[in-house]
Short mmCIF file of C-alpha atoms in Angstrom, two decimals:
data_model
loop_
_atom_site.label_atom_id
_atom_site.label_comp_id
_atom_site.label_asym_id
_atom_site.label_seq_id
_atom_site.Cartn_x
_atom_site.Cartn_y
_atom_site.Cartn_z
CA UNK D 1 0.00 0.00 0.00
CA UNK D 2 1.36 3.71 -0.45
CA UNK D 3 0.46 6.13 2.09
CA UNK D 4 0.78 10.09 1.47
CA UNK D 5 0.31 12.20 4.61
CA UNK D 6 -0.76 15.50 4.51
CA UNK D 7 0.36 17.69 7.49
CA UNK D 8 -1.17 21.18 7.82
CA UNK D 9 -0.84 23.84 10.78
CA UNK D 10 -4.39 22.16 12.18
CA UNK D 11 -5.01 19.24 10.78
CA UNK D 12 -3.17 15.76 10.17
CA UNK D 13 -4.59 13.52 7.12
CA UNK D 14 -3.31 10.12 5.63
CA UNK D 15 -4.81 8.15 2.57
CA UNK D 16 -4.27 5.03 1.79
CA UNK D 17 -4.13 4.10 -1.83
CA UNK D 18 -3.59 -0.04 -3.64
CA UNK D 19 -0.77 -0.57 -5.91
CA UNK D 20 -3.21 0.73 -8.67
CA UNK D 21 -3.27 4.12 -7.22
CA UNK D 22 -7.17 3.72 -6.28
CA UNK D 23 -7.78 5.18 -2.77
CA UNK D 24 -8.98 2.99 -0.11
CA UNK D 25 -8.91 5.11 3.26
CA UNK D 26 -8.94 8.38 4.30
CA UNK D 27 -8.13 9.73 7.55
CA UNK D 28 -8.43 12.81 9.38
CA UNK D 29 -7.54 14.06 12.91
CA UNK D 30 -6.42 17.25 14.84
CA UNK D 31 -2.39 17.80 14.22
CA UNK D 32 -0.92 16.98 17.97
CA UNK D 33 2.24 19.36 19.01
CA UNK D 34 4.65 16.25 18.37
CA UNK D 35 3.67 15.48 14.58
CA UNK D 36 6.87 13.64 14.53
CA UNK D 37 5.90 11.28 17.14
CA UNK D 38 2.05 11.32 15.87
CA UNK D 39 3.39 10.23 12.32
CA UNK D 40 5.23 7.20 13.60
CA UNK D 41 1.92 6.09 15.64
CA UNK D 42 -0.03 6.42 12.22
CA UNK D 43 2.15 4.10 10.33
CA UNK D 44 2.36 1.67 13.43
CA UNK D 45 -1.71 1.33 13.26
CA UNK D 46 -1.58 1.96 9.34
CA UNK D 47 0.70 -1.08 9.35
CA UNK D 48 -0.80 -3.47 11.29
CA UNK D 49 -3.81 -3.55 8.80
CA UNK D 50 -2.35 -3.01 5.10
CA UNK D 51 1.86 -3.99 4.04
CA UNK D 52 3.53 -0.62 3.62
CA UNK D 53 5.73 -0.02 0.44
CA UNK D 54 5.95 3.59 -0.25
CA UNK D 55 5.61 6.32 2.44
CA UNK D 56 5.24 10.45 1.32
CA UNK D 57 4.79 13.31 3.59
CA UNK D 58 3.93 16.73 2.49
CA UNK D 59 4.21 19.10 5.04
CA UNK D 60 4.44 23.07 4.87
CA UNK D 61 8.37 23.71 5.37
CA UNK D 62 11.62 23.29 3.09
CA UNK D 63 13.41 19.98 3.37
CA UNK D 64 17.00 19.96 2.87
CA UNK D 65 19.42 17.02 4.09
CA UNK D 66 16.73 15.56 5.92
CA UNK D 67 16.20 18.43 7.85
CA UNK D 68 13.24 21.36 8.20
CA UNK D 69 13.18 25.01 8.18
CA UNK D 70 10.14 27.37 7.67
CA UNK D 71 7.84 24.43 9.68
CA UNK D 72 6.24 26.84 12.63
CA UNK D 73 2.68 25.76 11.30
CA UNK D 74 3.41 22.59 12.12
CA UNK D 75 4.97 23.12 15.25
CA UNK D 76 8.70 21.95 13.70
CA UNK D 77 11.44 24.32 14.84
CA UNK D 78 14.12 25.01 12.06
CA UNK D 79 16.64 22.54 11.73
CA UNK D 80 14.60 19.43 13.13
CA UNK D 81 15.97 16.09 11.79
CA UNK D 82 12.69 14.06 10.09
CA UNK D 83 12.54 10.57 10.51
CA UNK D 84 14.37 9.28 7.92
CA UNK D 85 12.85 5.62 6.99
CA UNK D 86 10.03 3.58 8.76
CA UNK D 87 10.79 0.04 9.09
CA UNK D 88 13.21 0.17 6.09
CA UNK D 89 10.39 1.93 3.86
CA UNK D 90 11.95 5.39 2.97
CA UNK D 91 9.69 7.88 3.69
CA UNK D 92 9.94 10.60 1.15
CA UNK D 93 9.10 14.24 2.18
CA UNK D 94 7.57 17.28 -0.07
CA UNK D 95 6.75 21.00 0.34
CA UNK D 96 3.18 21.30 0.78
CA UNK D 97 2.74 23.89 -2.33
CA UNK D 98 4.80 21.59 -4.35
CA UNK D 99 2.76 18.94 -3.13
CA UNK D 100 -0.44 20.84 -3.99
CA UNK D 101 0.14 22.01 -7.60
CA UNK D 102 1.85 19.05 -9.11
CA UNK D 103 -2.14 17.50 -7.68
CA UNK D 104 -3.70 20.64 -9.19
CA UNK D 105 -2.17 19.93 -12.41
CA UNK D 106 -2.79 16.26 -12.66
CA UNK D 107 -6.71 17.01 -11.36
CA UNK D 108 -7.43 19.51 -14.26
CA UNK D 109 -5.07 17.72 -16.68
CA UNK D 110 -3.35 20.54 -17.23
CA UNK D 111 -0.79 20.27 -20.17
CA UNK D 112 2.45 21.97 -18.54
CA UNK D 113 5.22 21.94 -21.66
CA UNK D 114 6.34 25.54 -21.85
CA UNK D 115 4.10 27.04 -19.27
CA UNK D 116 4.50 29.40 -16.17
CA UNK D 117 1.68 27.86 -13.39
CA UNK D 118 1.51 29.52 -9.96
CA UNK D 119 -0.53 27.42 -6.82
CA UNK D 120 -1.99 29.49 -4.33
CA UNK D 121 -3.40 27.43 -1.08
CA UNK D 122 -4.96 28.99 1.83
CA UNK D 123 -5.19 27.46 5.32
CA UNK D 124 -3.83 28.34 8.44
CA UNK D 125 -0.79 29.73 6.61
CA UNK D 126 -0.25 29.90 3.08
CA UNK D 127 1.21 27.38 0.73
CA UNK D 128 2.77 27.96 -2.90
CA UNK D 129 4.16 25.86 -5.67
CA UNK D 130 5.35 27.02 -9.33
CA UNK D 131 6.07 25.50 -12.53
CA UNK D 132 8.16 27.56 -14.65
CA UNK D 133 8.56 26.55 -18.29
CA UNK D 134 7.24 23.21 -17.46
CA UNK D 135 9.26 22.31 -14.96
CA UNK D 136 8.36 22.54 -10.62
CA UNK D 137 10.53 25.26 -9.02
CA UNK D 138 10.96 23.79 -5.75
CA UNK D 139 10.45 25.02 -1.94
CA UNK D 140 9.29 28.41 -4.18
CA UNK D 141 8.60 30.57 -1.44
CA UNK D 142 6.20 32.93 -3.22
CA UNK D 143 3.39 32.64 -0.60
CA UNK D 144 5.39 35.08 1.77
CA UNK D 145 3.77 37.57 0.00
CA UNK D 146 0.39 37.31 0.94
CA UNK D 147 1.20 34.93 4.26
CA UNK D 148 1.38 38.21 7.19
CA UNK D 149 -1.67 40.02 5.62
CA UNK D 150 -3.65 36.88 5.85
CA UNK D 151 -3.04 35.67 9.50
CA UNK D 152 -3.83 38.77 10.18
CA UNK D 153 -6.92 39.07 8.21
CA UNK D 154 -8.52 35.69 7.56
CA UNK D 155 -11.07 35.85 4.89
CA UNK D 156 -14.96 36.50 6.26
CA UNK D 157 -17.77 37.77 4.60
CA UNK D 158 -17.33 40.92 6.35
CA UNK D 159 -13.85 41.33 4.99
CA UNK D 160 -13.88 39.71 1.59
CA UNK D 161 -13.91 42.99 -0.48
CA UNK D 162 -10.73 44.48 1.24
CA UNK D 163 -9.09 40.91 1.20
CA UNK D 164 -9.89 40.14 -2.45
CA UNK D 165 -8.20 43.53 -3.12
CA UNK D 166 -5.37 42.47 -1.16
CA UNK D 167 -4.54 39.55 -3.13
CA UNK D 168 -5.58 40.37 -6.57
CA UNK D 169 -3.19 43.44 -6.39
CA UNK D 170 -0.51 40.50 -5.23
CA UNK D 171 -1.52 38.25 -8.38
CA UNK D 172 -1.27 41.01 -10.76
CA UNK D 173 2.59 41.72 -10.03
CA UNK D 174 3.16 38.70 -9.88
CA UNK D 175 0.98 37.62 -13.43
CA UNK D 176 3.09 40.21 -14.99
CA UNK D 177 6.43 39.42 -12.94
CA UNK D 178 6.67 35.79 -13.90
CA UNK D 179 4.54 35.77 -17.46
CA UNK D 180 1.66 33.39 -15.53
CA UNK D 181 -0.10 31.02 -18.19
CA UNK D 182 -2.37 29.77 -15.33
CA UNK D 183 -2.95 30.89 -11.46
CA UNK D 184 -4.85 27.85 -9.45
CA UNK D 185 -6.23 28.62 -5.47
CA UNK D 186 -7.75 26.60 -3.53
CA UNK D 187 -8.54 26.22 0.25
CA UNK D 188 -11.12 27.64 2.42
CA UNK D 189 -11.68 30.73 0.46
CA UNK D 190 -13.86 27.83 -1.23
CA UNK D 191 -16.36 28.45 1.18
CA UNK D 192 -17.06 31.83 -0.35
CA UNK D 193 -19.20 31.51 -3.76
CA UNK D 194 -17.99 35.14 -4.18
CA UNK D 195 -14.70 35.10 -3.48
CA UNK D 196 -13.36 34.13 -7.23
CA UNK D 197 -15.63 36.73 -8.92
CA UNK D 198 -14.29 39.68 -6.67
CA UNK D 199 -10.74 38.49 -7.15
CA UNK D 200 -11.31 38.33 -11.43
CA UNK D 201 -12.65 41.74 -10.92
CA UNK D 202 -9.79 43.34 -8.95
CA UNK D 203 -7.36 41.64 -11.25
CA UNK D 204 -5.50 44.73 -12.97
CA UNK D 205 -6.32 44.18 -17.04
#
């Protein structure tokens, strides 16, 4: 079985998929303050039910010789070793963003030869990815640009206007800055059926 965790700044999610990539389980809990510790629990119960072959972890942070830095959300202070391997099975770590718009991508079926595609995700902080000229730029740390203003102003109905403002003035520099073919969000500015119209609107032309 391959399991792909997904740890956020609130919540900590697993699925379980067959060796034909079809998705059997999906699980979803609070993230505890040792999501170290709360990962290796997971694959102990995970593995007493299902044989474990390939283990991925995307988590909001950049990885670099097995070690973390930019992981507050998650409660990982710079410079924290991961856990390297789970009983022999290497577990294999990705940015978040990168995590989320290579998924984007493969969801819409997006054709990505030649073209510049920024990933916008909105949570508890904010996660990025970019493809430029076809190709994942990774640990792109683009979503510092919007990340401050929205902890401190987390998208209501009673705010939306001055937020969408916010970050369509953000997406237009940045449209023009990096020659955007394609600009993909996602999150819980779902839950706002106007949120994407006000955004198109604000977008400088």
């Amino acid at each position: 079985m391959n399991i792909i965790f997904d740890i956020g700044g609130t919540n900590f999610r697993y699925h379980i998929f067959d060796d034909s990539n079809n998705q059997l389980h999906i699980h979803n809990q609070p993230r505890e303050d040792n999501v170290l510790e709360q990962l290796i629990d997971s694959l102990d119960k995970i593995s007493i039910m299902y044989n474990i072959k390939y283990i991925s972890v995307s988590i909001a942070g950049i990885v670099n010789d097995n070690k973390i830095y930019g992981c507050m959300n998650a409660g990982l202070e710079d410079d924290t070793l991961l856990i390297d391997s789970y009983k022999n099975i290497k577990i294999n770590y990705i940015n978040d963003g990168d995590a989320f718009i290579l998924g984007e991508i493969n969801n819409f079926n997006i054709n990505i030869n030649g073209k510049n595609i920024l990933g916008i995700i909105f949570g508890t902080g904010v996660g990025c990815g970019l493809i430029m000229n076809g190709k994942l730029i990774k640990n792109c740390e683009i979503h510092k640009y919007f990340e401050d203003y929205m902890k401190k102003n987390k998208l209501t109905n009673y705010n939306i206007i001055q937020v969408c403002k916010f970050i369509s003035n953000e997406l237009s520099r940045l449209i023009e800055l990096l020659n955007l073919d394609y600009v993909i969000m996602n999150g819980y500015i779902n839950k706002f059926d106007l949120f994407e119209e006000f955004v198109r609107s604000f977008l400088s032309h």
